[in-house]
Amino acid sequence: MGIRIVFIVLFVLVSALPTVLMPFYENEQTTENRTLAVRPVFSIKDIFEFPAQWQLFYTDHFALRDYFFRTYVNFKINIIKADPLPDKVRKGSDGWYFLGNASEQVFDAAIGAEKTDIRRTDSVCRAIAEMKTFCDSLNIGFYLIVPPDKHTVYHEYLPIPPNRNNPRKLDLLKQRLAVALPGFELIDLRKEFGIIKDSVQLYHKTDSHWNHTGSFYAVRKLLNKIRKRYPVRELLMEDYIIEEREVMQMDETAVLGIQVAERYREWLPKPGLVPEVRIEQTEYSLKTYNSTSRLKAVVFRDSFFKTMLGFFAASVGEALYIWDVRFHKELILQECPDFVVMEVVERRLNYLNI
C-alpha cells in the first residue's frame, strides 16, 4: 500500500512539474519551423476563444518541453530503433533522411501508395496552359522547371522499397500537357539526375533540398533551354571553386532535434569569370542586377530556388524573384520581362495556380 501511495505522489509531482515551473523556465530552442504561440490576453469579448488560445500557448511553452522532447526522440531512435515523428521525417538507409507525409503526402507518393487525383492534375494542366498562353500573347518566353523530390532521385535509400509501377503525378501531368500544349516541355530533371547521382551527390542527406551541385545541374539545364531563344550566359563548371563544408544540423534533423554531420560541396564563383550580381531584397520579393546582360526575367519560385539563384542571376541582366507558385499576371504586365520562369518542386505541383 505504501509503495502505491509513493508511486501516486511521484506521478502527480512529475505531471505537475511542467506547469509549476512554467513561470520560472524558458525553453531554449524549438525544433519546429514555425512561430510559437504568444501568451493570450484575457478579455470578456474573446472569453470563448481564450481556453483554446491558452491551450496552444501552454503546449508551446510548458517547462522542460525541449528536455522531454529530446528524451522521447533519443528513446525512439536509440532504444526502440523507430522514427520518432514518422509523419514529419523518415530515416532511410546509409544516413539518408526523408520528409514524411506531413509534407504533401510526399512519402506515400514516393513509395507508390498515393491515390492519383486526375481532376486535380487536369486543373494544374489547365493552369499551366493558361500561363503559357498568356506569355505567348505578350511574346514572352515561359519555362516551367520541376525539381524532383529527394525521394524520387534517391529512392533506393527509402525505408520502404517503392512500387515503381504505379503512375507518378509528374508523369501524369506530362501526359496531359502533351495533349493540351503540343510542343511544350516542362523541364524534368529526373532522367539526368538518375544518370549522374552515383558519381556526384545532388541532394543533402539530412535536408529536404538539393545541394549546390544539384542546383548547378538544374540551372544549367534551365539556361540551355532558355538559350534556344534568348542569349543567356552559358553556365560553366570551370568558372567555380568548389569547397567542402560541414554542418551539424539541417532541416530534417532539426525537426528531430538531433545533430548529424553533413558534408557538402559549396560552389563559389571565381572573380573575373562570373559576373558580379547586385541584390535588392524587400519583405516579399528579391531582385538581382547583372550589368553584363540586358535580359529581364520574372521568376516564381519555392525554397528550391535558393541555391539556384546565384547561378541563375549571373546569366540574366535583371530578375525579380517571387516566393509564390501562383502566377501573377498583373506583376508580369508591370515588369515586362523577356521571359518568365516557374519553379515548383515535384511534391507541390498541385499548388500551381493562376
Coordinates of C-alpha atoms in Angstrom, one line a residue:
M1 CA 0.0 0.0 0.0
G2 CA 2.8 2.4 0.9
I3 CA 4.6 1.8 -2.4
R4 CA 1.4 2.6 -4.3
I5 CA 1.0 5.9 -2.4
V6 CA 4.6 6.8 -3.2
F7 CA 4.1 6.0 -6.8
I8 CA 0.9 8.1 -7.0
V9 CA 2.6 11.0 -5.3
L10 CA 5.6 10.8 -7.7
F11 CA 3.3 10.6 -10.7
V12 CA 1.4 13.7 -9.6
L13 CA 4.6 15.6 -8.9
V14 CA 6.1 14.7 -12.3
S15 CA 2.9 15.5 -14.1
A16 CA 2.5 18.9 -12.3
L17 CA 6.2 19.9 -12.7
P18 CA 5.9 21.4 -16.2
T19 CA 3.1 23.6 -15.0
V20 CA 4.6 24.6 -11.7
L21 CA 7.9 25.5 -13.2
M22 CA 6.4 27.3 -16.2
P23 CA 6.7 30.9 -14.8
F24 CA 10.4 30.3 -14.0
Y25 CA 11.5 28.3 -17.0
E26 CA 12.1 29.4 -20.6
N27 CA 12.6 26.8 -23.3
E28 CA 15.9 27.3 -25.1
Q29 CA 15.0 26.1 -28.5
T30 CA 12.3 24.8 -30.8
T31 CA 12.8 22.1 -33.5
E32 CA 9.8 23.4 -35.4
N33 CA 10.0 25.8 -38.3
R34 CA 7.1 28.0 -37.1
T35 CA 6.3 30.9 -34.8
L36 CA 5.3 29.7 -31.3
A37 CA 2.0 30.8 -29.8
V38 CA 2.1 34.0 -27.7
R39 CA 0.6 34.4 -24.3
P40 CA -3.1 35.2 -24.8
V41 CA -4.7 38.3 -23.1
F42 CA -8.0 37.6 -21.4
S43 CA -10.9 39.7 -22.3
I44 CA -14.7 39.4 -22.0
K45 CA -15.1 39.8 -25.7
D46 CA -13.0 36.7 -26.5
I47 CA -13.9 34.7 -23.5
F48 CA -15.0 31.6 -25.5
E49 CA -11.7 31.6 -27.5
F50 CA -9.5 32.1 -24.5
P51 CA -9.3 28.4 -23.4
A52 CA -8.2 27.2 -26.9
Q53 CA -5.7 30.1 -27.1
W54 CA -4.3 29.2 -23.7
Q55 CA -4.0 25.6 -24.6
L56 CA -1.9 26.5 -27.7
F57 CA 0.3 28.7 -25.6
Y58 CA 0.7 26.0 -22.9
T59 CA 1.6 23.3 -25.5
D60 CA 4.4 25.5 -26.9
H61 CA 5.8 26.8 -23.6
F62 CA 5.4 24.3 -20.7
A63 CA 8.6 23.9 -18.7
L64 CA 11.1 21.3 -19.8
R65 CA 9.3 20.9 -23.1
D66 CA 12.6 20.6 -25.1
Y67 CA 14.1 18.2 -22.5
F68 CA 11.0 15.9 -22.7
F69 CA 11.1 16.0 -26.5
R70 CA 14.8 15.2 -26.7
T71 CA 14.3 12.3 -24.3
Y72 CA 11.5 10.9 -26.3
V73 CA 13.4 11.2 -29.6
N74 CA 16.5 9.6 -28.2
F75 CA 14.4 6.7 -26.7
K76 CA 12.7 6.1 -30.0
I77 CA 15.9 6.3 -32.1
N78 CA 18.3 4.5 -29.8
I79 CA 16.2 2.1 -27.8
I80 CA 13.2 1.2 -30.0
K81 CA 15.0 1.9 -33.3
A82 CA 12.0 3.6 -34.8
D83 CA 11.1 7.0 -36.3
P84 CA 10.2 9.5 -33.5
L85 CA 8.0 11.6 -35.8
P86 CA 7.2 9.4 -38.8
D87 CA 4.7 11.8 -40.3
K88 CA 7.3 14.5 -40.5
V89 CA 10.6 12.7 -41.0
R90 CA 11.5 9.1 -42.0
K91 CA 15.0 7.7 -41.6
G92 CA 16.3 5.8 -44.6
S93 CA 19.4 3.7 -45.0
D94 CA 23.0 4.9 -45.2
G95 CA 22.3 8.1 -43.2
W96 CA 19.6 9.4 -45.5
Y97 CA 16.5 11.2 -44.1
F98 CA 13.3 11.9 -45.9
L99 CA 10.2 14.0 -45.4
G100 CA 7.1 12.2 -44.2
N101 CA 3.5 12.6 -45.2
A102 CA 3.0 15.8 -43.4
S103 CA 4.6 17.5 -46.4
E104 CA 2.0 17.0 -49.2
Q105 CA 1.8 13.2 -48.7
V106 CA 5.3 13.0 -50.3
F107 CA 6.3 9.7 -48.6
D108 CA 3.2 7.8 -49.9
A109 CA 3.8 9.3 -53.3
A110 CA 7.4 8.2 -53.3
I111 CA 6.6 4.5 -52.4
G112 CA 3.7 4.4 -55.0
A113 CA 0.9 4.4 -52.4
E114 CA -0.6 7.8 -53.2
K115 CA -4.0 7.9 -54.8
T116 CA -3.9 9.7 -58.2
D117 CA -6.1 12.8 -58.3
I118 CA -6.9 13.0 -62.1
R119 CA -9.2 16.1 -61.6
R120 CA -6.5 18.0 -59.7
T121 CA -3.9 17.1 -62.3
D122 CA -6.2 18.3 -65.1
S123 CA -6.7 21.5 -63.2
V124 CA -3.0 22.1 -62.9
C125 CA -2.6 21.3 -66.6
R126 CA -5.2 23.9 -67.5
A127 CA -3.4 26.5 -65.3
I128 CA -0.1 25.8 -67.0
A129 CA -1.8 26.1 -70.4
E130 CA -3.2 29.5 -69.3
M131 CA 0.2 30.7 -68.1
K132 CA 1.8 29.7 -71.4
T133 CA -1.0 31.2 -73.5
F134 CA -0.8 34.5 -71.5
C135 CA 3.0 34.7 -72.0
D136 CA 2.7 33.9 -75.7
S137 CA 0.2 36.7 -76.2
L138 CA 2.8 39.1 -75.0
N139 CA 5.7 37.5 -76.9
I140 CA 7.3 36.4 -73.5
G141 CA 9.0 33.1 -73.1
F142 CA 7.6 30.8 -70.5
Y143 CA 9.6 28.0 -68.7
L144 CA 8.5 25.5 -66.1
I145 CA 11.1 23.6 -64.1
V146 CA 10.2 20.9 -61.6
P147 CA 12.9 19.9 -59.1
P148 CA 12.4 16.2 -58.3
D149 CA 11.7 15.2 -54.7
K150 CA 14.7 13.7 -52.9
H151 CA 12.6 10.5 -52.5
T152 CA 12.4 10.3 -56.3
V153 CA 16.1 10.6 -57.0
Y154 CA 17.4 8.6 -54.1
H155 CA 14.5 6.1 -53.8
E156 CA 17.0 3.2 -53.1
Y157 CA 17.6 4.7 -49.6
L158 CA 13.9 4.9 -48.6
P159 CA 13.0 2.7 -45.6
I160 CA 10.3 1.0 -47.7
P161 CA 11.0 -0.1 -51.3
P162 CA 8.9 1.9 -53.7
N163 CA 6.4 0.4 -56.2
R164 CA 7.8 1.9 -59.3
N165 CA 4.9 0.6 -61.5
N166 CA 2.3 3.0 -60.1
P167 CA 1.8 6.2 -62.1
R168 CA 3.6 9.3 -60.7
K169 CA 1.9 12.7 -60.5
L170 CA 4.6 14.3 -62.7
D171 CA 4.3 11.6 -65.4
L172 CA 0.5 12.0 -65.5
L173 CA 0.9 15.8 -65.8
K174 CA 3.3 15.5 -68.6
Q175 CA 0.9 13.2 -70.5
R176 CA -1.9 15.8 -70.0
L177 CA 0.4 18.6 -71.2
A178 CA 1.4 16.8 -74.3
V179 CA -2.3 16.9 -75.4
A180 CA -3.1 20.4 -74.1
L181 CA 0.1 22.1 -75.2
P182 CA 1.7 20.2 -78.1
G183 CA 5.4 21.1 -78.3
F184 CA 5.7 22.5 -74.8
E185 CA 8.0 20.6 -72.5
L186 CA 8.4 21.2 -68.8
I187 CA 12.0 20.8 -67.6
D188 CA 12.1 17.4 -65.9
L189 CA 15.4 16.6 -64.3
R190 CA 14.7 13.0 -63.2
K191 CA 16.4 11.2 -66.1
E192 CA 19.6 13.3 -66.0
F193 CA 19.8 13.1 -62.2
G194 CA 19.3 9.3 -62.4
I195 CA 22.4 9.1 -64.6
I196 CA 24.8 11.2 -62.6
K197 CA 23.6 10.7 -59.0
D198 CA 26.1 7.9 -58.3
S199 CA 29.1 10.0 -59.4
V200 CA 28.0 13.2 -57.6
Q201 CA 25.7 13.8 -54.7
L202 CA 22.9 16.0 -55.7
Y203 CA 20.8 16.3 -52.5
H204 CA 21.6 16.7 -48.8
K205 CA 21.3 13.6 -46.8
T206 CA 19.8 15.4 -43.8
D207 CA 17.9 18.1 -45.6
S208 CA 14.9 18.0 -47.9
H209 CA 16.6 20.2 -50.6
W210 CA 19.2 19.6 -53.2
N211 CA 22.7 20.9 -52.6
H212 CA 24.8 23.3 -54.7
T213 CA 25.8 20.6 -57.1
G214 CA 22.1 19.6 -57.8
S215 CA 21.3 23.3 -58.2
F216 CA 24.2 23.8 -60.7
Y217 CA 23.0 21.0 -63.0
A218 CA 19.4 22.2 -62.7
V219 CA 20.2 25.8 -63.6
R220 CA 22.5 24.6 -66.5
K221 CA 19.6 22.7 -68.0
L222 CA 17.2 25.6 -67.5
L223 CA 19.6 28.0 -69.2
N224 CA 20.3 25.6 -72.0
K225 CA 16.5 25.6 -72.7
I226 CA 16.2 29.4 -72.5
R227 CA 19.3 29.8 -74.7
K228 CA 17.4 28.4 -77.7
R229 CA 15.5 31.7 -77.8
Y230 CA 17.5 34.2 -75.6
P231 CA 21.2 34.9 -75.4
V232 CA 21.7 33.9 -71.7
R233 CA 25.2 33.3 -70.5
E234 CA 26.5 29.7 -70.5
L235 CA 27.0 28.1 -67.1
L236 CA 30.4 26.5 -66.9
M237 CA 31.7 24.3 -64.1
E238 CA 35.3 25.7 -64.5
D239 CA 34.0 29.1 -63.5
Y240 CA 33.6 28.0 -59.9
I241 CA 35.7 27.0 -57.0
I242 CA 34.3 24.0 -55.1
E243 CA 35.0 23.9 -51.4
E244 CA 34.0 21.3 -48.8
R245 CA 31.7 22.4 -46.0
E246 CA 30.3 20.6 -42.9
V247 CA 27.2 21.4 -40.9
M248 CA 25.8 19.5 -37.9
Q249 CA 22.1 20.1 -38.4
M250 CA 19.8 20.7 -41.4
D251 CA 16.1 20.9 -41.8
E252 CA 15.2 17.2 -41.4
T253 CA 17.5 16.6 -38.4
A254 CA 16.4 19.9 -37.0
V255 CA 12.8 18.7 -36.8
L256 CA 14.1 15.8 -34.7
G257 CA 16.3 18.0 -32.6
I258 CA 19.3 15.8 -33.3
Q259 CA 22.8 16.6 -34.8
V260 CA 24.2 14.6 -37.6
A261 CA 27.3 15.8 -39.5
E262 CA 26.5 16.7 -43.1
R263 CA 29.3 17.3 -45.6
Y264 CA 28.5 19.1 -48.9
R265 CA 30.3 21.0 -51.7
E266 CA 29.8 24.7 -51.9
W267 CA 30.3 26.4 -55.4
L268 CA 31.9 29.8 -55.2
P269 CA 32.2 32.0 -58.3
K270 CA 35.8 32.7 -59.5
P271 CA 36.4 36.5 -59.5
G272 CA 36.6 37.8 -63.1
L273 CA 34.9 34.8 -64.6
V274 CA 31.4 35.1 -63.2
P275 CA 29.7 38.4 -63.5
E276 CA 29.1 40.3 -60.2
V277 CA 25.4 40.4 -59.1
R278 CA 23.8 43.1 -57.1
I279 CA 20.9 42.1 -54.8
E280 CA 18.0 44.1 -53.6
Q281 CA 15.6 42.5 -51.1
T282 CA 12.2 43.5 -49.9
E283 CA 9.8 41.8 -47.5
Y284 CA 8.1 39.8 -50.3
S285 CA 10.5 39.7 -53.2
L286 CA 14.1 39.9 -54.3
K287 CA 15.7 41.5 -57.3
T288 CA 19.1 40.8 -58.9
Y289 CA 21.0 43.0 -61.3
N290 CA 23.9 42.0 -63.6
S291 CA 25.3 44.7 -65.8
T292 CA 26.6 42.2 -68.4
S293 CA 23.2 41.4 -69.8
R294 CA 20.0 43.3 -70.8
L295 CA 17.7 40.3 -70.4
K296 CA 15.0 40.6 -67.9
A297 CA 13.2 37.8 -66.1
V298 CA 10.4 37.2 -63.6
V299 CA 10.8 34.0 -61.5
F300 CA 8.0 32.4 -59.5
R301 CA 9.7 30.0 -57.1
D302 CA 9.8 28.0 -53.9
S303 CA 12.6 27.2 -51.5
F304 CA 14.5 25.1 -54.1
F305 CA 15.5 28.2 -56.0
K306 CA 17.5 29.5 -53.0
T307 CA 20.7 27.7 -54.2
M308 CA 19.8 28.2 -57.8
L309 CA 19.7 31.9 -57.6
G310 CA 23.4 32.6 -57.6
F311 CA 23.9 30.5 -60.8
F312 CA 20.8 32.0 -62.5
A313 CA 21.4 35.7 -61.6
A314 CA 24.9 35.7 -63.2
S315 CA 23.3 34.8 -66.5
V316 CA 20.4 37.3 -66.6
G317 CA 20.6 41.1 -66.6
E318 CA 17.7 41.8 -64.2
A319 CA 15.4 39.3 -62.4
L320 CA 12.6 39.6 -60.0
Y321 CA 12.0 36.6 -57.7
I322 CA 8.6 36.0 -56.1
W323 CA 8.4 33.2 -53.5
D324 CA 5.0 32.0 -54.7
V325 CA 3.9 29.3 -57.2
R326 CA 0.8 31.3 -58.1
F327 CA 1.1 33.0 -61.5
H328 CA 0.6 36.8 -61.1
K329 CA -0.4 38.3 -64.5
E330 CA -0.5 41.9 -63.1
L331 CA 3.1 41.6 -62.0
I332 CA 4.2 40.4 -65.4
L333 CA 2.4 43.2 -67.1
Q334 CA 4.1 45.6 -64.7
E335 CA 7.6 44.2 -65.1
C336 CA 7.5 43.5 -68.9
P337 CA 10.2 40.7 -68.8
D338 CA 11.7 38.9 -71.7
F339 CA 10.8 35.6 -70.1
V340 CA 9.1 34.0 -67.1
V341 CA 10.3 31.1 -65.1
M342 CA 8.0 29.0 -62.9
E343 CA 9.9 26.7 -60.5
V344 CA 8.0 24.3 -58.3
V345 CA 9.2 21.2 -56.5
E346 CA 7.6 17.9 -57.5
R347 CA 5.6 17.4 -54.3
R348 CA 4.0 20.8 -54.6
L349 CA 2.8 20.5 -58.2
N350 CA -0.8 20.6 -57.2
Y351 CA -0.3 24.1 -55.8
L352 CA 0.3 25.6 -59.2
N353 CA -2.4 28.1 -60.0
I354 CA -3.3 31.3 -61.8

